[in-house]
Amino acid sequence: MELVNQTIRLRSNEDFGTRLPPQHIGHLFVELPKVIRQSVSMAVQNRSSTKGRGPDWLGRASEIRFVGHAADDGVVLRFESARLRDTAPEIFQQQSLFPELMPDGDATGFDMLGDVLADIQRREQDSQHFDTTLLRSVGRFQKFFNRGPFTCVEFANQSTPDRHVELTEDLVATAKSLSGMTPVPQRVRLVGKLDGIEASTQRFSLVLETGDKVTGVFGDAQMDQMQRLWRHRVLVLGSAVYRPSGRLLRIEADEVRDGEGEPSLFSRLPTSRHEKLDASKLKKPQGPRSGMAAIAGAWPGEETDEEIEAALEQLS
């Protein structure tokens, strides 16, 4: 299997040469394989984490090896990783049910992470490249910046060398913001035609009576039932997972049943019942005539109890 050379450049206000501080590099080495694995899983399976051990191809596709470092305009870390099509032939040698969502087979796990970071940097609220779990993983790099001397982790894309994506403290803050504004998953009951299933990635598509098409994921135990119900009207019980924009990202199916006789009421696109809350919008500057200053000393006034009671009655 041909391995691809990948480089990461660490920027700092200090000049370390090739003598690296292990306590800070160690945190990067711990978190990097995790977030690459989640990025690959998200790109191929439309979910960054799965219950249990996960498929064998995912371990191969997300494996990275550290091969050395050098001092070159910062600290350069060198890795090797394999192309997705070489590590997961069972997926890339067959026609995908979701070709528009599948990554390039020549890409690597580093490239998948680069797509995630690029969408976070653009604050892409409708991104297909991340979910809340992946955003939280990116958020954990906050410790790397808080406790160490490095200000930037620069990723170079092997297929397009002129393209660089930078992981910075600002990008980490954006990831946390996107995670915070994402509506929480909610239980759903969904009826539609089981239009397609993909065993290798455990994904399915459902066509609703409204004409909308939604995608979802299922577990190992549901495989036989999914195959029996293919192209039939089904009832899906599970959870709706949303993007930061509030739009549906996927359905996570807990159970799939025969849907004959199920009312059409449940055959419409599930929307979030929870409004997004952007905490930054709650922070408003207070002046001499706004906020607490506007009411300080104004209550209680000179009104009698009867006058206050009458005013409250008018308002109610």
PDB file of C-alpha atoms in Angstrom:
ATOM      1  CA  MET A   1       0.000   0.000   0.000  1.00  0.00           C
ATOM      2  CA  GLU A   2       1.404   3.364  -1.019  1.00  0.00           C
ATOM      3  CA  LEU A   3       1.669   5.839   1.848  1.00  0.00           C
ATOM      4  CA  VAL A   4       1.283   9.589   1.460  1.00  0.00           C
ATOM      5  CA  ASN A   5       3.623  12.067   3.143  1.00  0.00           C
ATOM      6  CA  GLN A   6       1.791  14.654   5.246  1.00  0.00           C
ATOM      7  CA  THR A   7       3.219  17.633   7.088  1.00  0.00           C
ATOM      8  CA  ILE A   8       2.054  19.811   9.946  1.00  0.00           C
ATOM      9  CA  ARG A   9       3.774  23.079  10.783  1.00  0.00           C
ATOM     10  CA  LEU A  10       3.601  24.481  14.314  1.00  0.00           C
ATOM     11  CA  ARG A  11       3.904  28.245  14.682  1.00  0.00           C
ATOM     12  CA  SER A  12       5.219  29.847  17.859  1.00  0.00           C
ATOM     13  CA  ASN A  13       6.772  33.064  19.112  1.00  0.00           C
ATOM     14  CA  GLU A  14       9.652  30.948  20.430  1.00  0.00           C
ATOM     15  CA  ASP A  15      12.353  29.290  18.342  1.00  0.00           C
ATOM     16  CA  PHE A  16      12.640  25.643  19.397  1.00  0.00           C
ATOM     17  CA  GLY A  17      14.663  24.358  16.468  1.00  0.00           C
ATOM     18  CA  THR A  18      14.423  20.575  16.646  1.00  0.00           C
ATOM     19  CA  ARG A  19      14.344  20.471  20.465  1.00  0.00           C
ATOM     20  CA  LEU A  20      10.611  20.145  21.116  1.00  0.00           C
ATOM     21  CA  PRO A  21       8.778  20.530  24.459  1.00  0.00           C
ATOM     22  CA  PRO A  22       7.245  17.024  24.891  1.00  0.00           C
ATOM     23  CA  GLN A  23       4.566  18.073  27.395  1.00  0.00           C
ATOM     24  CA  HIS A  24       2.926  20.291  24.758  1.00  0.00           C
ATOM     25  CA  ILE A  25       3.536  18.142  21.688  1.00  0.00           C
ATOM     26  CA  GLY A  26       2.129  15.175  23.614  1.00  0.00           C
ATOM     27  CA  HIS A  27      -1.347  16.717  23.828  1.00  0.00           C
ATOM     28  CA  LEU A  28      -1.377  17.272  20.065  1.00  0.00           C
ATOM     29  CA  PHE A  29      -0.319  13.663  19.458  1.00  0.00           C
ATOM     30  CA  VAL A  30      -3.112  12.371  21.700  1.00  0.00           C
ATOM     31  CA  GLU A  31      -5.944  14.408  20.172  1.00  0.00           C
ATOM     32  CA  LEU A  32      -4.892  14.359  16.501  1.00  0.00           C
ATOM     33  CA  PRO A  33      -5.575  10.638  15.778  1.00  0.00           C
ATOM     34  CA  LYS A  34      -8.989  10.900  17.467  1.00  0.00           C
ATOM     35  CA  VAL A  35     -10.170  13.886  15.441  1.00  0.00           C
ATOM     36  CA  ILE A  36      -8.837  12.387  12.182  1.00  0.00           C
ATOM     37  CA  ARG A  37     -10.766   9.166  12.830  1.00  0.00           C
ATOM     38  CA  GLN A  38     -13.936  11.168  13.497  1.00  0.00           C
ATOM     39  CA  SER A  39     -13.392  13.259  10.349  1.00  0.00           C
ATOM     40  CA  VAL A  40     -13.057  10.134   8.189  1.00  0.00           C
ATOM     41  CA  SER A  41     -16.116   8.554   9.786  1.00  0.00           C
ATOM     42  CA  MET A  42     -18.116  11.731   9.207  1.00  0.00           C
ATOM     43  CA  ALA A  43     -17.052  11.929   5.561  1.00  0.00           C
ATOM     44  CA  VAL A  44     -17.921   8.324   4.738  1.00  0.00           C
ATOM     45  CA  GLN A  45     -20.710   7.430   7.187  1.00  0.00           C
ATOM     46  CA  ASN A  46     -22.267  10.843   7.912  1.00  0.00           C
ATOM     47  CA  ARG A  47     -21.589  10.395  11.638  1.00  0.00           C
ATOM     48  CA  SER A  48     -18.381  11.058  13.502  1.00  0.00           C
ATOM     49  CA  SER A  49     -18.807   8.276  16.056  1.00  0.00           C
ATOM     50  CA  THR A  50     -20.416   4.866  16.211  1.00  0.00           C
ATOM     51  CA  LYS A  51     -21.318   2.565  19.053  1.00  0.00           C
ATOM     52  CA  GLY A  52     -18.851  -0.232  19.666  1.00  0.00           C
ATOM     53  CA  ARG A  53     -15.548  -0.926  17.980  1.00  0.00           C
ATOM     54  CA  GLY A  54     -16.448   0.443  14.557  1.00  0.00           C
ATOM     55  CA  PRO A  55     -15.692  -1.106  11.140  1.00  0.00           C
ATOM     56  CA  ASP A  56     -12.202  -2.402  10.368  1.00  0.00           C
ATOM     57  CA  TRP A  57     -11.791  -0.115   7.355  1.00  0.00           C
ATOM     58  CA  LEU A  58     -12.253   2.952   9.571  1.00  0.00           C
ATOM     59  CA  GLY A  59      -9.246   2.000  11.678  1.00  0.00           C
ATOM     60  CA  ARG A  60      -7.120   1.527   8.569  1.00  0.00           C
ATOM     61  CA  ALA A  61      -8.342   4.725   6.882  1.00  0.00           C
ATOM     62  CA  SER A  62      -7.658   6.918   9.916  1.00  0.00           C
ATOM     63  CA  GLU A  63      -4.296   5.437  10.913  1.00  0.00           C
ATOM     64  CA  ILE A  64      -1.388   7.885  10.896  1.00  0.00           C
ATOM     65  CA  ARG A  65       2.311   7.342  11.609  1.00  0.00           C
ATOM     66  CA  PHE A  66       4.778   9.943  12.873  1.00  0.00           C
ATOM     67  CA  VAL A  67       8.042   9.670  10.942  1.00  0.00           C
ATOM     68  CA  GLY A  68      10.084  12.669  12.043  1.00  0.00           C
ATOM     69  CA  HIS A  69      10.373  16.407  12.550  1.00  0.00           C
ATOM     70  CA  ALA A  70      12.509  19.335  11.433  1.00  0.00           C
ATOM     71  CA  ALA A  71      13.036  23.047  11.990  1.00  0.00           C
ATOM     72  CA  ASP A  72      11.831  24.900   8.896  1.00  0.00           C
ATOM     73  CA  ASP A  73       9.980  28.185   9.368  1.00  0.00           C
ATOM     74  CA  GLY A  74       8.586  26.822  12.612  1.00  0.00           C
ATOM     75  CA  VAL A  75       8.453  23.199  13.719  1.00  0.00           C
ATOM     76  CA  VAL A  76       7.557  20.750  10.938  1.00  0.00           C
ATOM     77  CA  LEU A  77       6.070  17.389  11.956  1.00  0.00           C
ATOM     78  CA  ARG A  78       6.099  14.667   9.305  1.00  0.00           C
ATOM     79  CA  PHE A  79       3.523  11.888   9.103  1.00  0.00           C
ATOM     80  CA  GLU A  80       2.457   9.132   6.737  1.00  0.00           C
ATOM     81  CA  SER A  81      -1.088   8.050   5.991  1.00  0.00           C
ATOM     82  CA  ALA A  82      -2.864   6.014   3.324  1.00  0.00           C
ATOM     83  CA  ARG A  83      -5.443   7.001   0.732  1.00  0.00           C
ATOM     84  CA  LEU A  84      -9.062   6.185   1.529  1.00  0.00           C
ATOM     85  CA  ARG A  85      -9.578   3.969  -1.534  1.00  0.00           C
ATOM     86  CA  ASP A  86      -6.593   1.793  -0.542  1.00  0.00           C
ATOM     87  CA  THR A  87      -7.735   1.319   3.048  1.00  0.00           C
ATOM     88  CA  ALA A  88     -11.458   0.853   2.345  1.00  0.00           C
ATOM     89  CA  PRO A  89     -11.748  -0.935  -1.042  1.00  0.00           C
ATOM     90  CA  GLU A  90     -15.063  -2.499   0.015  1.00  0.00           C
ATOM     91  CA  ILE A  91     -16.540   0.994  -0.019  1.00  0.00           C
ATOM     92  CA  PHE A  92     -14.774   2.755  -2.887  1.00  0.00           C
ATOM     93  CA  GLN A  93     -14.912  -0.112  -5.386  1.00  0.00           C
ATOM     94  CA  GLN A  94     -18.706  -0.139  -5.441  1.00  0.00           C
ATOM     95  CA  GLN A  95     -21.188   2.473  -6.564  1.00  0.00           C
ATOM     96  CA  SER A  96     -22.246   4.607  -3.644  1.00  0.00           C
ATOM     97  CA  LEU A  97     -25.843   5.317  -2.749  1.00  0.00           C
ATOM     98  CA  PHE A  98     -24.733   8.847  -1.881  1.00  0.00           C
ATOM     99  CA  PRO A  99     -22.113   9.771  -4.529  1.00  0.00           C
ATOM    100  CA  GLU A 100     -22.540  13.498  -3.953  1.00  0.00           C
ATOM    101  CA  LEU A 101     -21.571  13.069  -0.283  1.00  0.00           C
ATOM    102  CA  MET A 102     -18.662  10.641  -0.647  1.00  0.00           C
ATOM    103  CA  PRO A 103     -15.101  11.984  -0.367  1.00  0.00           C
ATOM    104  CA  ASP A 104     -12.452  11.599  -3.052  1.00  0.00           C
ATOM    105  CA  GLY A 105     -10.894   8.140  -2.798  1.00  0.00           C
ATOM    106  CA  ASP A 106      -7.420   9.644  -3.273  1.00  0.00           C
ATOM    107  CA  ALA A 107      -7.823  11.775  -0.144  1.00  0.00           C
ATOM    108  CA  THR A 108      -6.397  10.883   3.263  1.00  0.00           C
ATOM    109  CA  GLY A 109      -7.565  11.330   6.832  1.00  0.00           C
ATOM    110  CA  PHE A 110      -5.567  14.556   7.019  1.00  0.00           C
ATOM    111  CA  ASP A 111      -7.512  15.884   4.031  1.00  0.00           C
ATOM    112  CA  MET A 112     -10.804  14.993   5.733  1.00  0.00           C
ATOM    113  CA  LEU A 113      -9.724  16.919   8.836  1.00  0.00           C
ATOM    114  CA  GLY A 114      -8.758  19.816   6.584  1.00  0.00           C
ATOM    115  CA  ASP A 115     -12.307  19.909   5.169  1.00  0.00           C
ATOM    116  CA  VAL A 116     -13.696  20.016   8.705  1.00  0.00           C
ATOM    117  CA  LEU A 117     -11.423  22.862   9.789  1.00  0.00           C
ATOM    118  CA  ALA A 118     -12.071  24.836   6.585  1.00  0.00           C
ATOM    119  CA  ASP A 119     -15.848  24.712   7.145  1.00  0.00           C
ATOM    120  CA  ILE A 120     -15.444  25.725  10.786  1.00  0.00           C
ATOM    121  CA  GLN A 121     -13.227  28.616   9.737  1.00  0.00           C
ATOM    122  CA  ARG A 122     -15.939  29.772   7.305  1.00  0.00           C
ATOM    123  CA  ARG A 123     -18.519  29.273  10.075  1.00  0.00           C
ATOM    124  CA  GLU A 124     -20.484  27.067   7.678  1.00  0.00           C
ATOM    125  CA  GLN A 125     -23.680  26.351   9.591  1.00  0.00           C
ATOM    126  CA  ASP A 126     -24.983  23.897   6.973  1.00  0.00           C
ATOM    127  CA  SER A 127     -21.773  21.876   6.704  1.00  0.00           C
ATOM    128  CA  GLN A 128     -21.882  18.169   5.896  1.00  0.00           C
ATOM    129  CA  HIS A 129     -18.371  17.746   7.311  1.00  0.00           C
ATOM    130  CA  PHE A 130     -19.071  17.925  11.047  1.00  0.00           C
ATOM    131  CA  ASP A 131     -21.588  17.179  13.751  1.00  0.00           C
ATOM    132  CA  THR A 132     -21.678  18.204  17.401  1.00  0.00           C
ATOM    133  CA  THR A 133     -19.381  15.384  18.535  1.00  0.00           C
ATOM    134  CA  LEU A 134     -16.709  16.407  16.031  1.00  0.00           C
ATOM    135  CA  LEU A 135     -17.040  20.090  16.929  1.00  0.00           C
ATOM    136  CA  ARG A 136     -16.484  19.228  20.587  1.00  0.00           C
ATOM    137  CA  SER A 137     -13.374  17.245  19.674  1.00  0.00           C
ATOM    138  CA  VAL A 138     -11.951  20.255  17.857  1.00  0.00           C
ATOM    139  CA  GLY A 139     -12.824  22.297  20.932  1.00  0.00           C
ATOM    140  CA  ARG A 140     -10.549  20.108  23.066  1.00  0.00           C
ATOM    141  CA  PHE A 141      -7.513  21.594  21.311  1.00  0.00           C
ATOM    142  CA  GLN A 142      -8.102  24.611  23.559  1.00  0.00           C
ATOM    143  CA  LYS A 143      -5.810  22.945  26.121  1.00  0.00           C
ATOM    144  CA  PHE A 144      -3.032  22.745  23.531  1.00  0.00           C
ATOM    145  CA  PHE A 145      -3.130  26.506  23.038  1.00  0.00           C
ATOM    146  CA  ASN A 146      -3.776  27.386  26.698  1.00  0.00           C
ATOM    147  CA  ARG A 147      -0.925  25.356  28.140  1.00  0.00           C
ATOM    148  CA  GLY A 148       1.671  25.657  25.400  1.00  0.00           C
ATOM    149  CA  PRO A 149       3.718  28.185  23.426  1.00  0.00           C
ATOM    150  CA  PHE A 150       2.203  27.380  20.027  1.00  0.00           C
ATOM    151  CA  THR A 151      -0.207  29.773  18.338  1.00  0.00           C
ATOM    152  CA  CYS A 152      -1.076  27.877  15.151  1.00  0.00           C
ATOM    153  CA  VAL A 153      -1.130  24.351  13.705  1.00  0.00           C
ATOM    154  CA  GLU A 154      -0.893  24.555   9.921  1.00  0.00           C
ATOM    155  CA  PHE A 155      -2.068  21.602   7.811  1.00  0.00           C
ATOM    156  CA  ALA A 156      -0.857  21.224   4.219  1.00  0.00           C
ATOM    157  CA  ASN A 157      -3.110  19.434   1.724  1.00  0.00           C
ATOM    158  CA  GLN A 158      -1.080  16.870  -0.242  1.00  0.00           C
ATOM    159  CA  SER A 159      -3.301  16.977  -3.341  1.00  0.00           C
ATOM    160  CA  THR A 160      -3.349  20.792  -3.430  1.00  0.00           C
ATOM    161  CA  PRO A 161      -0.032  21.954  -1.870  1.00  0.00           C
ATOM    162  CA  ASP A 162      -0.990  25.620  -2.093  1.00  0.00           C
ATOM    163  CA  ARG A 163      -3.974  25.034   0.191  1.00  0.00           C
ATOM    164  CA  HIS A 164      -3.283  25.378   3.909  1.00  0.00           C
ATOM    165  CA  VAL A 165      -5.749  25.192   6.771  1.00  0.00           C
ATOM    166  CA  GLU A 166      -4.837  26.652  10.138  1.00  0.00           C
ATOM    167  CA  LEU A 167      -5.989  25.408  13.503  1.00  0.00           C
ATOM    168  CA  THR A 168      -5.849  28.376  15.871  1.00  0.00           C
ATOM    169  CA  GLU A 169      -7.355  29.441  19.157  1.00  0.00           C
ATOM    170  CA  ASP A 170      -9.894  31.540  17.228  1.00  0.00           C
ATOM    171  CA  LEU A 171     -10.949  28.520  15.164  1.00  0.00           C
ATOM    172  CA  VAL A 172     -11.348  26.461  18.344  1.00  0.00           C
ATOM    173  CA  ALA A 173     -13.611  29.206  19.738  1.00  0.00           C
ATOM    174  CA  THR A 174     -15.671  29.111  16.524  1.00  0.00           C
ATOM    175  CA  ALA A 175     -16.051  25.325  16.841  1.00  0.00           C
ATOM    176  CA  LYS A 176     -17.343  25.764  20.389  1.00  0.00           C
ATOM    177  CA  SER A 177     -19.748  28.474  19.246  1.00  0.00           C
ATOM    178  CA  LEU A 178     -21.131  26.290  16.437  1.00  0.00           C
ATOM    179  CA  SER A 179     -21.534  23.403  18.860  1.00  0.00           C
ATOM    180  CA  GLY A 180     -23.362  25.615  21.347  1.00  0.00           C
ATOM    181  CA  MET A 181     -25.852  26.882  18.777  1.00  0.00           C
ATOM    182  CA  THR A 182     -26.676  23.428  17.353  1.00  0.00           C
ATOM    183  CA  PRO A 183     -30.177  22.255  18.384  1.00  0.00           C
ATOM    184  CA  VAL A 184     -30.163  19.155  20.561  1.00  0.00           C
ATOM    185  CA  PRO A 185     -31.245  15.869  18.891  1.00  0.00           C
ATOM    186  CA  GLN A 186     -34.892  15.021  19.371  1.00  0.00           C
ATOM    187  CA  ARG A 187     -36.959  11.849  19.196  1.00  0.00           C
ATOM    188  CA  VAL A 188     -38.840  11.391  15.930  1.00  0.00           C
ATOM    189  CA  ARG A 189     -41.402   9.081  14.367  1.00  0.00           C
ATOM    190  CA  LEU A 190     -40.967   9.190  10.608  1.00  0.00           C
ATOM    191  CA  VAL A 191     -42.897   7.451   7.814  1.00  0.00           C
ATOM    192  CA  GLY A 192     -41.717   7.107   4.221  1.00  0.00           C
ATOM    193  CA  LYS A 193     -40.492   4.796   1.482  1.00  0.00           C
ATOM    194  CA  LEU A 194     -37.178   3.075   2.207  1.00  0.00           C
ATOM    195  CA  ASP A 195     -35.559   4.174  -1.023  1.00  0.00           C
ATOM    196  CA  GLY A 196     -32.051   2.817  -0.523  1.00  0.00           C
ATOM    197  CA  ILE A 197     -29.731   1.095   1.935  1.00  0.00           C
ATOM    198  CA  GLU A 198     -25.935   0.881   1.924  1.00  0.00           C
ATOM    199  CA  ALA A 199     -24.633  -2.021   3.990  1.00  0.00           C
ATOM    200  CA  SER A 200     -20.953  -1.005   3.919  1.00  0.00           C
ATOM    201  CA  THR A 201     -21.588   2.393   5.556  1.00  0.00           C
ATOM    202  CA  GLN A 202     -24.891   1.544   7.297  1.00  0.00           C
ATOM    203  CA  ARG A 203     -26.681   4.463   5.685  1.00  0.00           C
ATOM    204  CA  PHE A 204     -30.184   4.649   4.245  1.00  0.00           C
ATOM    205  CA  SER A 205     -32.387   7.095   2.395  1.00  0.00           C
ATOM    206  CA  LEU A 206     -36.072   7.699   3.041  1.00  0.00           C
ATOM    207  CA  VAL A 207     -38.482   9.444   0.677  1.00  0.00           C
ATOM    208  CA  LEU A 208     -41.312  11.243   2.482  1.00  0.00           C
ATOM    209  CA  GLU A 209     -44.797  11.867   1.097  1.00  0.00           C
ATOM    210  CA  THR A 210     -43.889  15.547   0.809  1.00  0.00           C
ATOM    211  CA  GLY A 211     -41.226  14.571  -1.738  1.00  0.00           C
ATOM    212  CA  ASP A 212     -38.386  15.373   0.661  1.00  0.00           C
ATOM    213  CA  LYS A 213     -35.545  12.873   0.874  1.00  0.00           C
ATOM    214  CA  VAL A 214     -33.764  12.351   4.171  1.00  0.00           C
ATOM    215  CA  THR A 215     -30.680  10.285   4.960  1.00  0.00           C
ATOM    216  CA  GLY A 216     -30.073   8.242   8.037  1.00  0.00           C
ATOM    217  CA  VAL A 217     -27.864   5.668   9.722  1.00  0.00           C
ATOM    218  CA  PHE A 218     -28.682   2.327  11.308  1.00  0.00           C
ATOM    219  CA  GLY A 219     -26.992  -0.268  13.527  1.00  0.00           C
ATOM    220  CA  ASP A 220     -25.736  -3.809  12.940  1.00  0.00           C
ATOM    221  CA  ALA A 221     -28.805  -5.414  14.485  1.00  0.00           C
ATOM    222  CA  GLN A 222     -31.122  -3.731  11.979  1.00  0.00           C
ATOM    223  CA  MET A 223     -29.451  -4.974   8.792  1.00  0.00           C
ATOM    224  CA  ASP A 224     -31.768  -7.943   8.088  1.00  0.00           C
ATOM    225  CA  GLN A 225     -34.898  -5.901   8.778  1.00  0.00           C
ATOM    226  CA  MET A 226     -33.686  -3.077   6.512  1.00  0.00           C
ATOM    227  CA  GLN A 227     -33.082  -5.503   3.642  1.00  0.00           C
ATOM    228  CA  ARG A 228     -36.529  -7.068   4.036  1.00  0.00           C
ATOM    229  CA  LEU A 229     -38.243  -3.660   3.998  1.00  0.00           C
ATOM    230  CA  TRP A 230     -36.282  -2.145   1.094  1.00  0.00           C
ATOM    231  CA  ARG A 231     -38.587  -0.174  -1.228  1.00  0.00           C
ATOM    232  CA  HIS A 232     -41.493  -0.551   1.198  1.00  0.00           C
ATOM    233  CA  ARG A 233     -43.331   2.014   3.302  1.00  0.00           C
ATOM    234  CA  VAL A 234     -41.649   1.998   6.699  1.00  0.00           C
ATOM    235  CA  LEU A 235     -41.877   3.571  10.114  1.00  0.00           C
ATOM    236  CA  VAL A 236     -38.552   4.791  11.502  1.00  0.00           C
ATOM    237  CA  LEU A 237     -38.220   5.372  15.246  1.00  0.00           C
ATOM    238  CA  GLY A 238     -35.104   7.204  16.295  1.00  0.00           C
ATOM    239  CA  SER A 239     -33.489  10.601  16.702  1.00  0.00           C
ATOM    240  CA  ALA A 240     -33.191  13.611  14.408  1.00  0.00           C
ATOM    241  CA  VAL A 241     -29.708  15.168  14.465  1.00  0.00           C
ATOM    242  CA  TYR A 242     -29.388  18.783  13.318  1.00  0.00           C
ATOM    243  CA  ARG A 243     -26.828  21.164  11.894  1.00  0.00           C
ATOM    244  CA  PRO A 244     -25.963  24.480  13.593  1.00  0.00           C
ATOM    245  CA  SER A 245     -28.357  26.147  11.110  1.00  0.00           C
ATOM    246  CA  GLY A 246     -31.224  24.073  12.509  1.00  0.00           C
ATOM    247  CA  ARG A 247     -31.568  22.017   9.318  1.00  0.00           C
ATOM    248  CA  LEU A 248     -31.679  18.241   9.515  1.00  0.00           C
ATOM    249  CA  LEU A 249     -28.291  16.485   9.228  1.00  0.00           C
ATOM    250  CA  ARG A 250     -29.353  12.830   9.618  1.00  0.00           C
ATOM    251  CA  ILE A 251     -31.781  10.406  11.210  1.00  0.00           C
ATOM    252  CA  GLU A 252     -30.330   7.896  13.660  1.00  0.00           C
ATOM    253  CA  ALA A 253     -32.645   4.887  13.485  1.00  0.00           C
ATOM    254  CA  ASP A 254     -33.210   2.806  16.613  1.00  0.00           C
ATOM    255  CA  GLU A 255     -35.933   0.698  15.010  1.00  0.00           C
ATOM    256  CA  VAL A 256     -37.405   0.299  11.522  1.00  0.00           C
ATOM    257  CA  ARG A 257     -40.834  -1.348  11.105  1.00  0.00           C
ATOM    258  CA  ASP A 258     -43.370  -1.990   8.400  1.00  0.00           C
ATOM    259  CA  GLY A 259     -45.150   1.322   7.874  1.00  0.00           C
ATOM    260  CA  GLU A 260     -48.345   0.230   6.130  1.00  0.00           C
ATOM    261  CA  GLY A 261     -51.313   1.968   7.726  1.00  0.00           C
ATOM    262  CA  GLU A 262     -49.174   4.569   9.478  1.00  0.00           C
ATOM    263  CA  PRO A 263     -50.695   8.070   9.133  1.00  0.00           C
ATOM    264  CA  SER A 264     -49.240  10.583   6.672  1.00  0.00           C
ATOM    265  CA  LEU A 265     -48.948  13.022   9.563  1.00  0.00           C
ATOM    266  CA  PHE A 266     -45.540  11.485  10.295  1.00  0.00           C
ATOM    267  CA  SER A 267     -44.304  11.735   6.713  1.00  0.00           C
ATOM    268  CA  ARG A 268     -42.932  15.253   6.799  1.00  0.00           C
ATOM    269  CA  LEU A 269     -39.490  16.722   7.341  1.00  0.00           C
ATOM    270  CA  PRO A 270     -38.733  16.875  11.090  1.00  0.00           C
ATOM    271  CA  THR A 271     -37.857  20.345  12.274  1.00  0.00           C
ATOM    272  CA  SER A 272     -36.218  21.311  15.525  1.00  0.00           C
ATOM    273  CA  ARG A 273     -38.478  22.517  18.295  1.00  0.00           C
ATOM    274  CA  HIS A 274     -35.583  24.220  19.999  1.00  0.00           C
ATOM    275  CA  GLU A 275     -34.463  27.675  18.961  1.00  0.00           C
ATOM    276  CA  LYS A 276     -30.731  28.159  18.575  1.00  0.00           C
ATOM    277  CA  LEU A 277     -29.197  30.321  21.271  1.00  0.00           C
ATOM    278  CA  ASP A 278     -26.149  32.340  20.320  1.00  0.00           C
ATOM    279  CA  ALA A 279     -24.714  33.461  23.639  1.00  0.00           C
ATOM    280  CA  SER A 280     -22.755  36.271  22.013  1.00  0.00           C
ATOM    281  CA  LYS A 281     -26.015  38.043  21.157  1.00  0.00           C
ATOM    282  CA  LEU A 282     -26.965  38.167  24.834  1.00  0.00           C
ATOM    283  CA  LYS A 283     -24.006  40.351  25.662  1.00  0.00           C
ATOM    284  CA  LYS A 284     -25.071  43.966  25.308  1.00  0.00           C
ATOM    285  CA  PRO A 285     -23.092  46.952  26.594  1.00  0.00           C
ATOM    286  CA  GLN A 286     -24.755  48.959  29.365  1.00  0.00           C
ATOM    287  CA  GLY A 287     -24.711  52.713  29.456  1.00  0.00           C
ATOM    288  CA  PRO A 288     -25.981  55.325  31.902  1.00  0.00           C
ATOM    289  CA  ARG A 289     -29.534  54.945  30.556  1.00  0.00           C
ATOM    290  CA  SER A 290     -29.654  51.224  29.790  1.00  0.00           C
ATOM    291  CA  GLY A 291     -29.484  47.927  31.696  1.00  0.00           C
ATOM    292  CA  MET A 292     -29.451  48.148  35.472  1.00  0.00           C
ATOM    293  CA  ALA A 293     -28.625  51.858  35.346  1.00  0.00           C
ATOM    294  CA  ALA A 294     -32.011  52.536  33.777  1.00  0.00           C
ATOM    295  CA  ILE A 295     -33.944  51.101  36.729  1.00  0.00           C
ATOM    296  CA  ALA A 296     -31.594  51.689  39.650  1.00  0.00           C
ATOM    297  CA  GLY A 297     -33.281  53.996  42.139  1.00  0.00           C
ATOM    298  CA  ALA A 298     -36.523  54.053  40.156  1.00  0.00           C
ATOM    299  CA  TRP A 299     -38.306  51.416  42.215  1.00  0.00           C
ATOM    300  CA  PRO A 300     -39.970  51.659  44.588  1.00  0.00           C
ATOM    301  CA  GLY A 301     -41.359  55.078  43.705  1.00  0.00           C
ATOM    302  CA  GLU A 302     -43.905  57.296  45.402  1.00  0.00           C
ATOM    303  CA  GLU A 303     -46.935  55.342  44.174  1.00  0.00           C
ATOM    304  CA  THR A 304     -49.332  53.953  46.740  1.00  0.00           C
ATOM    305  CA  ASP A 305     -50.072  50.242  46.984  1.00  0.00           C
ATOM    306  CA  GLU A 306     -53.517  50.872  45.475  1.00  0.00           C
ATOM    307  CA  GLU A 307     -52.009  52.682  42.463  1.00  0.00           C
ATOM    308  CA  ILE A 308     -49.523  49.881  41.856  1.00  0.00           C
ATOM    309  CA  GLU A 309     -52.278  47.259  42.106  1.00  0.00           C
ATOM    310  CA  ALA A 310     -54.440  49.167  39.630  1.00  0.00           C
ATOM    311  CA  ALA A 311     -51.521  49.477  37.175  1.00  0.00           C
ATOM    312  CA  LEU A 312     -50.758  45.778  37.377  1.00  0.00           C
ATOM    313  CA  GLU A 313     -54.432  44.962  36.809  1.00  0.00           C
ATOM    314  CA  GLN A 314     -54.344  47.061  33.645  1.00  0.00           C
ATOM    315  CA  LEU A 315     -51.311  45.215  32.342  1.00  0.00           C
ATOM    316  CA  SER A 316     -52.667  41.714  33.024  1.00  0.00           C
TER     317      SER A 316
END
